[in-house]
JSON list of C-alpha atoms in Angstrom, two decimals:
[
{"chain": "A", "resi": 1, "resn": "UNK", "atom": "CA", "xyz": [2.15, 5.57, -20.15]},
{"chain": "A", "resi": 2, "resn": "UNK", "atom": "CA", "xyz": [-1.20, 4.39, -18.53]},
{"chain": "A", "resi": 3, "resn": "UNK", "atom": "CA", "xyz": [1.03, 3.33, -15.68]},
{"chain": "A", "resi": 4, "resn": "UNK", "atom": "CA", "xyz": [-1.49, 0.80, -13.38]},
{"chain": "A", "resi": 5, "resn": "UNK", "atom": "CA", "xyz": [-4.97, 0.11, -14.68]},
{"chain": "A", "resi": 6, "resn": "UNK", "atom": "CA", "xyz": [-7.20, -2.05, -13.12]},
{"chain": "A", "resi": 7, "resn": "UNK", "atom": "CA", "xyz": [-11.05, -3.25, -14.29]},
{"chain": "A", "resi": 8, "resn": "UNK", "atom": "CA", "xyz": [-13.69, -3.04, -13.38]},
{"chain": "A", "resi": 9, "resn": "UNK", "atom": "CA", "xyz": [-13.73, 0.16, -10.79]},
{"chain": "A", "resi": 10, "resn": "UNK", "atom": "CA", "xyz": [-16.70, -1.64, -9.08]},
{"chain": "A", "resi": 11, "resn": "UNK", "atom": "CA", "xyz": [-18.38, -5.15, -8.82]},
{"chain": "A", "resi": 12, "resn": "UNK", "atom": "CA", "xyz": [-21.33, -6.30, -6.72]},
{"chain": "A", "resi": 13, "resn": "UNK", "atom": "CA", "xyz": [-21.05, -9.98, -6.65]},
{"chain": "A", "resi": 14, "resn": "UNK", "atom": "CA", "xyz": [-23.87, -12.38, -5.15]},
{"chain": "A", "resi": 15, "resn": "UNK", "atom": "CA", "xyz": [-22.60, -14.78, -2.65]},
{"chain": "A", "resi": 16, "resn": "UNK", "atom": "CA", "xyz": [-20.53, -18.07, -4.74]},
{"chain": "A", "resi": 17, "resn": "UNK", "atom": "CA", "xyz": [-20.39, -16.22, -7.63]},
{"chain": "A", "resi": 18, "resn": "UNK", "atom": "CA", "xyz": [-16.64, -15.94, -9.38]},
{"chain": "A", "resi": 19, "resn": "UNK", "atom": "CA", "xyz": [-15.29, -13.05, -11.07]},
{"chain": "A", "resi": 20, "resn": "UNK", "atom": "CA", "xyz": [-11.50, -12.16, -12.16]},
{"chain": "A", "resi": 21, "resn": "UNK", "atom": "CA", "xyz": [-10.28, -8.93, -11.54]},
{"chain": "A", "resi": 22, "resn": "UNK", "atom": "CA", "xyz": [-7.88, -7.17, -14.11]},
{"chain": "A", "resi": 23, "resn": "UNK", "atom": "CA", "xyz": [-5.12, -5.39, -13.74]},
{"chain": "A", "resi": 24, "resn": "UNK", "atom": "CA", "xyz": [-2.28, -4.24, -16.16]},
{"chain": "A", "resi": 25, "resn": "UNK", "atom": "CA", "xyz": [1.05, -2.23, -16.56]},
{"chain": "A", "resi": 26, "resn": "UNK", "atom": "CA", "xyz": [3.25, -0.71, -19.54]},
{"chain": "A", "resi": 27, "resn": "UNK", "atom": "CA", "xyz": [6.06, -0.15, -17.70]},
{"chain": "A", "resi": 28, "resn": "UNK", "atom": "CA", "xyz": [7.79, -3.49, -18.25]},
{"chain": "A", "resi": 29, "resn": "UNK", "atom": "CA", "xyz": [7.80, -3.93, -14.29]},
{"chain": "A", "resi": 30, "resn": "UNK", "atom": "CA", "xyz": [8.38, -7.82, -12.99]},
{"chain": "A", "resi": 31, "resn": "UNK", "atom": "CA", "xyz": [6.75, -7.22, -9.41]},
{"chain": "A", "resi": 32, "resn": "UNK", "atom": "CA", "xyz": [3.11, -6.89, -9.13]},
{"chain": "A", "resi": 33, "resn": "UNK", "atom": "CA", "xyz": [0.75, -7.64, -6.50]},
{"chain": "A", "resi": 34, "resn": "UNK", "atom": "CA", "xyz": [-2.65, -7.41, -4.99]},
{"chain": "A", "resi": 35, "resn": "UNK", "atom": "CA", "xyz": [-3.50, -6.09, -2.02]},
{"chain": "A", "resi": 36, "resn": "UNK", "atom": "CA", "xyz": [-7.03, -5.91, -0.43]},
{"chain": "A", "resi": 37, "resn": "UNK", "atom": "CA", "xyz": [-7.89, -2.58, 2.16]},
{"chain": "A", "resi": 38, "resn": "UNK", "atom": "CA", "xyz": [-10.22, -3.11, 4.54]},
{"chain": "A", "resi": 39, "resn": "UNK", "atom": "CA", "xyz": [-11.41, -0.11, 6.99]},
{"chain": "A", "resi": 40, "resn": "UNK", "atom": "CA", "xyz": [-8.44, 0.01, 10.05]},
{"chain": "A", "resi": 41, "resn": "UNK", "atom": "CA", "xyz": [-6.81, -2.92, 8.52]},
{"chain": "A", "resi": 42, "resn": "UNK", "atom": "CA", "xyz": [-4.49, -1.10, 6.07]},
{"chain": "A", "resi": 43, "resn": "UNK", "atom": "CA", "xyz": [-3.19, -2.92, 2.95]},
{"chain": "A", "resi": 44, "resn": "UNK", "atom": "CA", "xyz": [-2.48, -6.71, 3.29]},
{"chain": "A", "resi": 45, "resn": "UNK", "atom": "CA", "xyz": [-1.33, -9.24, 0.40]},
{"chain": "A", "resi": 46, "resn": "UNK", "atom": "CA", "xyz": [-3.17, -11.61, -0.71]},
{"chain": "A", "resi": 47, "resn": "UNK", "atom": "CA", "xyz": [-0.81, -12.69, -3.96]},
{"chain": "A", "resi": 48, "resn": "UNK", "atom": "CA", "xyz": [2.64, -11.58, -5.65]},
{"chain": "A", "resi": 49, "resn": "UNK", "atom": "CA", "xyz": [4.49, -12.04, -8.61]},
{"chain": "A", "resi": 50, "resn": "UNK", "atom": "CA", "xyz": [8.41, -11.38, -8.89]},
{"chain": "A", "resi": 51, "resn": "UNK", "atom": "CA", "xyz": [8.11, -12.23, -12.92]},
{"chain": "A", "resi": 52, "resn": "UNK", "atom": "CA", "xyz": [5.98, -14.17, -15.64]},
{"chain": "A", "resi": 53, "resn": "UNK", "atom": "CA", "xyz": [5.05, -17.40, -14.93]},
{"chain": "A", "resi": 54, "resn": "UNK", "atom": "CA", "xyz": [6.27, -17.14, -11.00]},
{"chain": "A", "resi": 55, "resn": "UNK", "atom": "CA", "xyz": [3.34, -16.51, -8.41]},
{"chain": "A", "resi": 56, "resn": "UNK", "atom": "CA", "xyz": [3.39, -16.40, -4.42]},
{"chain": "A", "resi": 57, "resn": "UNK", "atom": "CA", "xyz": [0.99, -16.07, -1.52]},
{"chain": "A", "resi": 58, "resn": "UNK", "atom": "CA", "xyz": [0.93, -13.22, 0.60]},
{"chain": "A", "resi": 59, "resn": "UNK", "atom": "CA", "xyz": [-0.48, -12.93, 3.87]},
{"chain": "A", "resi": 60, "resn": "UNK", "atom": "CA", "xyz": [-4.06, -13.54, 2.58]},
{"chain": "A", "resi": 61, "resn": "UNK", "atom": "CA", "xyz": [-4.53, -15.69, -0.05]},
{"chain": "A", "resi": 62, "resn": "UNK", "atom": "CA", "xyz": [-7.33, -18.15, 0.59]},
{"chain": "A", "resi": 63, "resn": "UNK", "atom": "CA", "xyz": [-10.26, -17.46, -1.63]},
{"chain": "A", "resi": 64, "resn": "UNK", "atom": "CA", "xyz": [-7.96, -16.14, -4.21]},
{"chain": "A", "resi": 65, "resn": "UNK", "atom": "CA", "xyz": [-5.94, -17.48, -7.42]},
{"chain": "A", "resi": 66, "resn": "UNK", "atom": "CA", "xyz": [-3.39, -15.17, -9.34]},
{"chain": "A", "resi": 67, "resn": "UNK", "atom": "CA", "xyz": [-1.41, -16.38, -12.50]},
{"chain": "A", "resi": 68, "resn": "UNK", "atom": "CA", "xyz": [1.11, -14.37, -14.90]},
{"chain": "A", "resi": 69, "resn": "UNK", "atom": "CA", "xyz": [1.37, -15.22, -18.21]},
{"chain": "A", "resi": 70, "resn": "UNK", "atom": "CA", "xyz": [2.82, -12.22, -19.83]},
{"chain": "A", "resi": 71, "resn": "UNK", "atom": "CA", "xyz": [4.84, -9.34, -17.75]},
{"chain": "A", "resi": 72, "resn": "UNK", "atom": "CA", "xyz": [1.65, -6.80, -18.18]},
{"chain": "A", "resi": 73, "resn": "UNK", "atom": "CA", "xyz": [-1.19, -8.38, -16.46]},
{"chain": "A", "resi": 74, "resn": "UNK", "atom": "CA", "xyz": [-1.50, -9.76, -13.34]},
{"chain": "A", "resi": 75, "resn": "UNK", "atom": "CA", "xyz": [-5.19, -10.78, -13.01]},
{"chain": "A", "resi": 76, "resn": "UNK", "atom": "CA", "xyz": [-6.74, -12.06, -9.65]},
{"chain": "A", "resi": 77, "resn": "UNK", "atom": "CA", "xyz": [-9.63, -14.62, -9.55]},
{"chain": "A", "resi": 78, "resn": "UNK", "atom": "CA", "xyz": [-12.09, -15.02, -6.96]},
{"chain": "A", "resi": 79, "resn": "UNK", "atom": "CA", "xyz": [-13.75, -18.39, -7.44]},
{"chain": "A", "resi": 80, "resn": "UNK", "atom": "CA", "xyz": [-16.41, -18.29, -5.03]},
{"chain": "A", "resi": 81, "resn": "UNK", "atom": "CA", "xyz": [-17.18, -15.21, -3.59]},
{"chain": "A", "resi": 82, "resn": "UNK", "atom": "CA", "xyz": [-17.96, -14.27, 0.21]},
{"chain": "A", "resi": 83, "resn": "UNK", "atom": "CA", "xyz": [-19.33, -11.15, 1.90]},
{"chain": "A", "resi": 84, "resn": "UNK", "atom": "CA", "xyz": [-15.53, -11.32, 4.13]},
{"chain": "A", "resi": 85, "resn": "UNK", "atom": "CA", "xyz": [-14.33, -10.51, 0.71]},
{"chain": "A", "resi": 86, "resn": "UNK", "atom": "CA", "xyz": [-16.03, -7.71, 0.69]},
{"chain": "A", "resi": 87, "resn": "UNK", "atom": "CA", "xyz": [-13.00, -5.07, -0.20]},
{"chain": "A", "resi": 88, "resn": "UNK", "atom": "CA", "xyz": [-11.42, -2.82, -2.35]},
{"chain": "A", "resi": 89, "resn": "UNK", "atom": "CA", "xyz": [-8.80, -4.52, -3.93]},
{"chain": "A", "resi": 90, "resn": "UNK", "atom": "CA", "xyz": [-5.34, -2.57, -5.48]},
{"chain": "A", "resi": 91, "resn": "UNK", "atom": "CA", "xyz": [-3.03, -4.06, -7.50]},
{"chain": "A", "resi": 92, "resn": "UNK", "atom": "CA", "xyz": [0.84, -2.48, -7.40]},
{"chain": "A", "resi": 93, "resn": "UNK", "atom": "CA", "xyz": [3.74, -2.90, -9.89]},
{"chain": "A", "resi": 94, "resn": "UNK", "atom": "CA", "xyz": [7.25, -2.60, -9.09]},
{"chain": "A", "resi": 95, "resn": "UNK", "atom": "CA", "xyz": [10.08, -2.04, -11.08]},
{"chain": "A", "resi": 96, "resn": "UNK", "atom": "CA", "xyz": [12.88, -4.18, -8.83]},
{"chain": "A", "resi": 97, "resn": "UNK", "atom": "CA", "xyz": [16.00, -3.53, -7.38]},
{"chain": "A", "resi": 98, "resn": "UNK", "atom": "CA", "xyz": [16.83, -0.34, -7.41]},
{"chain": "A", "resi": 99, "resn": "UNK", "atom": "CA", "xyz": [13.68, 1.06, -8.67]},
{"chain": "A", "resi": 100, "resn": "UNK", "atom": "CA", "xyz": [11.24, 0.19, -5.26]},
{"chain": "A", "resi": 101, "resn": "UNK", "atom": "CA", "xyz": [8.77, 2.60, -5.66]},
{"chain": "A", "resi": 102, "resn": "UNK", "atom": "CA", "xyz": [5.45, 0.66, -6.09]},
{"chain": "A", "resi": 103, "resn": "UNK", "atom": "CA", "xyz": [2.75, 1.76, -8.24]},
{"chain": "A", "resi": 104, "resn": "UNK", "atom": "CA", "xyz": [-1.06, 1.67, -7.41]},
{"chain": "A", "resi": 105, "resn": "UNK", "atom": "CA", "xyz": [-3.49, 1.00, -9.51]},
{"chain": "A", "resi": 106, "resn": "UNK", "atom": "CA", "xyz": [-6.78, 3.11, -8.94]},
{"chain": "A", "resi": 107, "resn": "UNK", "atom": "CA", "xyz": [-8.30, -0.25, -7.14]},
{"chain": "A", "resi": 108, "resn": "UNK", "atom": "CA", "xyz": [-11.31, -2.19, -7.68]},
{"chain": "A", "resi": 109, "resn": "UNK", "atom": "CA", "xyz": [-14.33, -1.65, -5.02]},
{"chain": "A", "resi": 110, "resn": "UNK", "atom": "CA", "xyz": [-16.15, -5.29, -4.70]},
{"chain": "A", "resi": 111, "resn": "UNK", "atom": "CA", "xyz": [-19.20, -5.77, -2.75]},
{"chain": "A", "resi": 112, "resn": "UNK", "atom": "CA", "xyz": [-20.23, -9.45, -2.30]},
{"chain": "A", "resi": 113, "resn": "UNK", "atom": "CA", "xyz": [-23.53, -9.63, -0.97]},
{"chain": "B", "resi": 1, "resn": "UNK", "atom": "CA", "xyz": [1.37, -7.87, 17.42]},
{"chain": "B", "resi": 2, "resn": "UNK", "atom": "CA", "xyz": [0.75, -6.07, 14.03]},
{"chain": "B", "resi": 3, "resn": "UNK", "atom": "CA", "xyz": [4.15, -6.09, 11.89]},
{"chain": "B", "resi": 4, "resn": "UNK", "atom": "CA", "xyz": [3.82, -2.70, 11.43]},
{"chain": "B", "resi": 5, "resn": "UNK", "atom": "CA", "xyz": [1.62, -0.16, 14.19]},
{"chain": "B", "resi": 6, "resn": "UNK", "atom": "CA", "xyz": [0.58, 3.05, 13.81]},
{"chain": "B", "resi": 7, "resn": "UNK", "atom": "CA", "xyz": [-1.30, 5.67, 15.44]},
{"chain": "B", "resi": 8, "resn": "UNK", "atom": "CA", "xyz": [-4.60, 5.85, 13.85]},
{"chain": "B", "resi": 9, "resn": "UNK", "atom": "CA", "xyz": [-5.35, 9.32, 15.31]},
{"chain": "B", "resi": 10, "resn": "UNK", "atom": "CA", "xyz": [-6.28, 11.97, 13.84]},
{"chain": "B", "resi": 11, "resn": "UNK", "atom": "CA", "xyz": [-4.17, 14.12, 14.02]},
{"chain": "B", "resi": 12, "resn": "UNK", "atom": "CA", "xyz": [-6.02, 17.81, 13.86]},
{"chain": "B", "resi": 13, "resn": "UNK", "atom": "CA", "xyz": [-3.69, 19.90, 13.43]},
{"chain": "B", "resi": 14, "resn": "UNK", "atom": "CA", "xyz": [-3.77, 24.32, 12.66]},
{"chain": "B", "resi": 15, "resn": "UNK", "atom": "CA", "xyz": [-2.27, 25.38, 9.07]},
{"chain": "B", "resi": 16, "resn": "UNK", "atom": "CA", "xyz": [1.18, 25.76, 9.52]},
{"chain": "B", "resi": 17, "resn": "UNK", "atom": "CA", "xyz": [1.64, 23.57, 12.65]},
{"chain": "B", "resi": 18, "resn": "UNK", "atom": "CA", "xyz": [4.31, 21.00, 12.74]},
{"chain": "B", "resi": 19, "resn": "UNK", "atom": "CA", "xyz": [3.18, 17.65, 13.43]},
{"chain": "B", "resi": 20, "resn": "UNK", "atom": "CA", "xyz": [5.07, 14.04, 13.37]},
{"chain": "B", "resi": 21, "resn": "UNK", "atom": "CA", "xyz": [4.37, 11.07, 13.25]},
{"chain": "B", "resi": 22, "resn": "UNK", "atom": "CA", "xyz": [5.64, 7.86, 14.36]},
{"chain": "B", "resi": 23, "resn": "UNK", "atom": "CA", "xyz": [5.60, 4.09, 13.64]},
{"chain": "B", "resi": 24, "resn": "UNK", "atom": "CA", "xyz": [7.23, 1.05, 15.14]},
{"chain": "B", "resi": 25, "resn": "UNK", "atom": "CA", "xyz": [7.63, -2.53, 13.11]},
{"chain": "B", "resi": 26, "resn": "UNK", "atom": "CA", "xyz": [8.66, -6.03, 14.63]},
{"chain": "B", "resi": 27, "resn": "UNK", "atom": "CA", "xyz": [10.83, -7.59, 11.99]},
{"chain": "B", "resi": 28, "resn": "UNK", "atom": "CA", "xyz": [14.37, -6.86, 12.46]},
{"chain": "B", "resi": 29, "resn": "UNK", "atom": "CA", "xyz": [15.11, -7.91, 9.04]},
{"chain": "B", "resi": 30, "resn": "UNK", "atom": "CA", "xyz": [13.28, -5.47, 7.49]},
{"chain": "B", "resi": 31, "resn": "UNK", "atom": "CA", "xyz": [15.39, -3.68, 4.88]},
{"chain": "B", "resi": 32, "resn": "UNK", "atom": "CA", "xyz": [13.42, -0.79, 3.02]},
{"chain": "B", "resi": 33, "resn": "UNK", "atom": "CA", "xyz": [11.22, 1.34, 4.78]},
{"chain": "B", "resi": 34, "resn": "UNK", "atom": "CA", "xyz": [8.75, 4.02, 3.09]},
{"chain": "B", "resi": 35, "resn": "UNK", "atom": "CA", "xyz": [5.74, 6.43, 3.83]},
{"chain": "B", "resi": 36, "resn": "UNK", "atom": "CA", "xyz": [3.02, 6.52, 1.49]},
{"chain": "B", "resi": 37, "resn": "UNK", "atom": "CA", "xyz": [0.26, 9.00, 1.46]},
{"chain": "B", "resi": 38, "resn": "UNK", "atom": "CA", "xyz": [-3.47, 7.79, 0.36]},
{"chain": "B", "resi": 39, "resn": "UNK", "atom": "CA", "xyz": [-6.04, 10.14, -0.22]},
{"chain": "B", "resi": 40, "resn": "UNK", "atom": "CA", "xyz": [-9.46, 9.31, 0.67]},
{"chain": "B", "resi": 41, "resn": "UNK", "atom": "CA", "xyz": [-10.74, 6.58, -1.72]},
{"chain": "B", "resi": 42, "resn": "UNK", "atom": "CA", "xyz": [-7.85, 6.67, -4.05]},
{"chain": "B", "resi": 43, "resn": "UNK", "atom": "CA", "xyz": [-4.80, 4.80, -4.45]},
{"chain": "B", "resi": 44, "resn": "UNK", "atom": "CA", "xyz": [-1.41, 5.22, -1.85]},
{"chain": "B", "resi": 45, "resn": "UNK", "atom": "CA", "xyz": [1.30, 7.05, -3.34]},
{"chain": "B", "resi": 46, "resn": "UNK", "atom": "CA", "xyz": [4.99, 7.24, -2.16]},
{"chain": "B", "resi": 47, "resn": "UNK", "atom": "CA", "xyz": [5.92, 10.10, -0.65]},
{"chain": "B", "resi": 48, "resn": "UNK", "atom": "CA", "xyz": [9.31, 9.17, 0.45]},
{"chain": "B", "resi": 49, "resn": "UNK", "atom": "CA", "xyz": [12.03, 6.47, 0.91]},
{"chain": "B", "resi": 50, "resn": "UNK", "atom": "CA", "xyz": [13.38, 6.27, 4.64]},
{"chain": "B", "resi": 51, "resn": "UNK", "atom": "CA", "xyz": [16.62, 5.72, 4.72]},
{"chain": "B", "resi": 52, "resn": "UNK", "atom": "CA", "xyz": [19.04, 5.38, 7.84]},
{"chain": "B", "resi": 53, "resn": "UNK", "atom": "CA", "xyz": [20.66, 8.71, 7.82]},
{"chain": "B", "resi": 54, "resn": "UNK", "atom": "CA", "xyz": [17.35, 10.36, 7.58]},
{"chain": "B", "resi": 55, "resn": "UNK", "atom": "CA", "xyz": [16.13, 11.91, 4.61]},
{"chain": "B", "resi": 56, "resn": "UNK", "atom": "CA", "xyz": [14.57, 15.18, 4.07]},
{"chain": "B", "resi": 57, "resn": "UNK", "atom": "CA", "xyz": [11.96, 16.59, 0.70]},
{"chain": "B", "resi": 58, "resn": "UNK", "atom": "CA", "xyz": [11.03, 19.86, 1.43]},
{"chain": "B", "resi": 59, "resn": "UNK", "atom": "CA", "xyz": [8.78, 19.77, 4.37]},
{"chain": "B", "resi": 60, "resn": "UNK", "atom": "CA", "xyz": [8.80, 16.10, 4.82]},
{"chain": "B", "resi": 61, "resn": "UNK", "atom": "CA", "xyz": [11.38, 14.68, 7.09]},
{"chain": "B", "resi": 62, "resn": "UNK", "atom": "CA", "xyz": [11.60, 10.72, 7.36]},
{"chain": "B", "resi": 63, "resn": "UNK", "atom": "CA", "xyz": [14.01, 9.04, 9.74]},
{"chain": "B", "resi": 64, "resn": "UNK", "atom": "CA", "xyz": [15.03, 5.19, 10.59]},
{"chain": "B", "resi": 65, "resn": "UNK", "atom": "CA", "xyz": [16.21, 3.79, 14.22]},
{"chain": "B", "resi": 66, "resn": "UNK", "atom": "CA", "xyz": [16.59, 0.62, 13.18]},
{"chain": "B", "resi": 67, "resn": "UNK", "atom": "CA", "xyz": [18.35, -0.32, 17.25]},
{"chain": "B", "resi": 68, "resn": "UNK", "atom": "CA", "xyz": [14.31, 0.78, 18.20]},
{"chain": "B", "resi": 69, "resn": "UNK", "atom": "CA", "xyz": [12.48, -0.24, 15.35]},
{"chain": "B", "resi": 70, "resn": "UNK", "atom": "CA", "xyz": [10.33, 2.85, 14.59]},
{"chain": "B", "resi": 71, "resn": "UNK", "atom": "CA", "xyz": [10.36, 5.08, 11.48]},
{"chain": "B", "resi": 72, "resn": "UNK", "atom": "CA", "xyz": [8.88, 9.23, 11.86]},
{"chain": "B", "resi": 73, "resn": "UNK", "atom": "CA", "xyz": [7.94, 11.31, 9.74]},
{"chain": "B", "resi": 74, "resn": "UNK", "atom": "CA", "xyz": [7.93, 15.00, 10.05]},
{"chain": "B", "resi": 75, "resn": "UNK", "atom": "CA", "xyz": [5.27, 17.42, 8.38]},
{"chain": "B", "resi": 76, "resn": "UNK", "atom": "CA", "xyz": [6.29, 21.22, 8.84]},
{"chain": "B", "resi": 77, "resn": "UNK", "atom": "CA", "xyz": [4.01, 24.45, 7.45]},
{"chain": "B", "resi": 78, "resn": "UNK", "atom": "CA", "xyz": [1.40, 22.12, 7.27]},
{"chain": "B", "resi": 79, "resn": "UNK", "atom": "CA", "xyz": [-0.84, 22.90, 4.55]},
{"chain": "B", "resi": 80, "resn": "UNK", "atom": "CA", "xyz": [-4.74, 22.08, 3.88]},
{"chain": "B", "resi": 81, "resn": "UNK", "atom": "CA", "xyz": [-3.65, 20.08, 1.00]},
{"chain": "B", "resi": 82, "resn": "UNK", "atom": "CA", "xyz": [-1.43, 17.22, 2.91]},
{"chain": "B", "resi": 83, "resn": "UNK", "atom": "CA", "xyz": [-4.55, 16.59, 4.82]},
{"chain": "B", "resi": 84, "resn": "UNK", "atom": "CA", "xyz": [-4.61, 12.57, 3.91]},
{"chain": "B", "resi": 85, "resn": "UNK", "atom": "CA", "xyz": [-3.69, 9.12, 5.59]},
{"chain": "B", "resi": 86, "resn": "UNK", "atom": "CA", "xyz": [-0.01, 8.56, 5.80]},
{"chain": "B", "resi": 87, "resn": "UNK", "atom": "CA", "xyz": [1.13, 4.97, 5.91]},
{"chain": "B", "resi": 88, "resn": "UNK", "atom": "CA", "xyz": [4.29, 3.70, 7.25]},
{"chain": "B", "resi": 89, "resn": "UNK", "atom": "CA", "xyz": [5.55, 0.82, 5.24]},
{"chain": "B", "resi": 90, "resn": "UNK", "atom": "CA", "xyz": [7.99, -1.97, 5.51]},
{"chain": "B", "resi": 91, "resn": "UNK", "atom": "CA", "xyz": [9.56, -4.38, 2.89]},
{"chain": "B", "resi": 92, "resn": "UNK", "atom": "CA", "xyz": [11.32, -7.24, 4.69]},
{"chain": "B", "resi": 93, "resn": "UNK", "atom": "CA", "xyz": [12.94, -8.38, 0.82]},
{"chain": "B", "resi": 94, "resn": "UNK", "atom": "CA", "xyz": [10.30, -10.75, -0.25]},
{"chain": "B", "resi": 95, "resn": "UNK", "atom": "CA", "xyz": [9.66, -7.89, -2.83]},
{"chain": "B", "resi": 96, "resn": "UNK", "atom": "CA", "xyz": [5.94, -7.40, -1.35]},
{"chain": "B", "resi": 97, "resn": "UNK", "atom": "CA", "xyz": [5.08, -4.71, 1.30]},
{"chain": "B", "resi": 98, "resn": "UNK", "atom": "CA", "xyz": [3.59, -4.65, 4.97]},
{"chain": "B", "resi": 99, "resn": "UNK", "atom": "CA", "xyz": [1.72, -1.98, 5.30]},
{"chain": "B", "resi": 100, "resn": "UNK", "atom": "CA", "xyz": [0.46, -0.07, 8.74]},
{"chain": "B", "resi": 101, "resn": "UNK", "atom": "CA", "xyz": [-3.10, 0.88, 9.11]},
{"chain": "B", "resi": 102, "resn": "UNK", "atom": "CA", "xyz": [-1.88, 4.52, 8.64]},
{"chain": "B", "resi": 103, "resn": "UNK", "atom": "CA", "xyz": [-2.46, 7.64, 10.37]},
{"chain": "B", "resi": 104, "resn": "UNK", "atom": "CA", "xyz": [-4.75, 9.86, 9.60]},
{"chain": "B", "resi": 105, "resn": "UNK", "atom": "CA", "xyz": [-3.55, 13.76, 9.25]},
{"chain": "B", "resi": 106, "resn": "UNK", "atom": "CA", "xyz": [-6.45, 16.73, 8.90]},
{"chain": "B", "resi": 107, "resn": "UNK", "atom": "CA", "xyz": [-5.25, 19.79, 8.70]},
{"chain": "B", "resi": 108, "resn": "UNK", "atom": "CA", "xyz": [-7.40, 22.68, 9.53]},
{"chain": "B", "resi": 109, "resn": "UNK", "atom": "CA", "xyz": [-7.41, 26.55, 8.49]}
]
């Protein structure tokens, strides 16, 4: 098992540009999320997913559109990016209830200049 | 008020110390409770549940008062290699985590 992968490791993005970042699991988990990291801020949610075709927001979603088509892959857009999103992003699966260890994915490090 | 505070030291502690550490949150319907270690410039990874009779793994002790609303953790023999950030972290049941901003741990020889 690959477990989390996300793509690409790193993106510098000019200012109003878009870009989608991947992410994808093989272990038939229905929770995934995305989380951005920003120096003392810890790990805040922007989107979640508790199964295909169900998105929510997190605590910071503006700037950001998720979708789920399929159980694997939980891919998060940025349609016009901003230097505040500036981040390294990580995207976590879960396996539910019962199994609430969440998985990392290595993260993506964006700079948006 | 952050959901979920921690310390952000560091903590510089001697190999072999014992150090703890501690973290409050402000939702009292939080219902799981973990501590995660991340490495610098890598991913968090659990390193244990917290559960309210306290839980033990090794040298890792994790307790709950859920009356005071603060989770510890417990490092003893500290070693070079837990040298990381350690954050506490909350799931209130919406099935997404609030993380703290994690304390940092360096462990000297």
């Amino acid at each position: 098992n690959a477990g989390v992968t996300q793509t690409p490791k790193f993106q510098v993005l000019k200012t109003g540009q878009s870009m989608t970042l991947q992410c994808a699991q093989d272990m038939n988990h229905e929770y995934m999320s995305w989380y951005r990291q920003d120096p003392g801020m810890g790990l805040r949610l922007i989107h979640y997913s508790v199964g295909a075709g169900i998105t929510d927001q997190g605590e910071v979603p503006n700037g950001y559109n998720v979708s789920r088509s399929t159980t694997e892959d939980f891919p998060l857009r940025l349609l016009s990016a901003a230097p505040s999103q500036t981040s390294v992003y990580f995207c976590a699966s879960e396996g539910g209830f019962g199994q609430e260890t969440q998985y990392f994915g290595p993260g993506t490090r964006l700079l948006v200049l | 008020r952050k959901e979920v505070e921690q310390d952000p030291g560091p903590f510089n502690v001697p190999e072999g110390a014992t150090v703890a550490f501690n973290c409050t949150y402000s939702n009292s319907a939080s219902q799981s409770f973990f501590w995660y270690r991340q490495d610098c410039r890598k991913e968090p990874k659990l390193l244990m549940s917290v559960y309210s009779s306290g839980n033990e793994d090794g040298r890792f002790t994790a307790q709950l008062n859920r009356a005071s609303q603060y989770i510890s953790l417990l490092i003893r023999d500290s070693k070079l290699s837990d040298s990381a950030t350690y954050l506490c972290v909350v799931d209130t049941g919406r099935r997404a985590l609030t993380f703290g901003s994690g304390t940092r741990l360096q462990v000297q020889p």
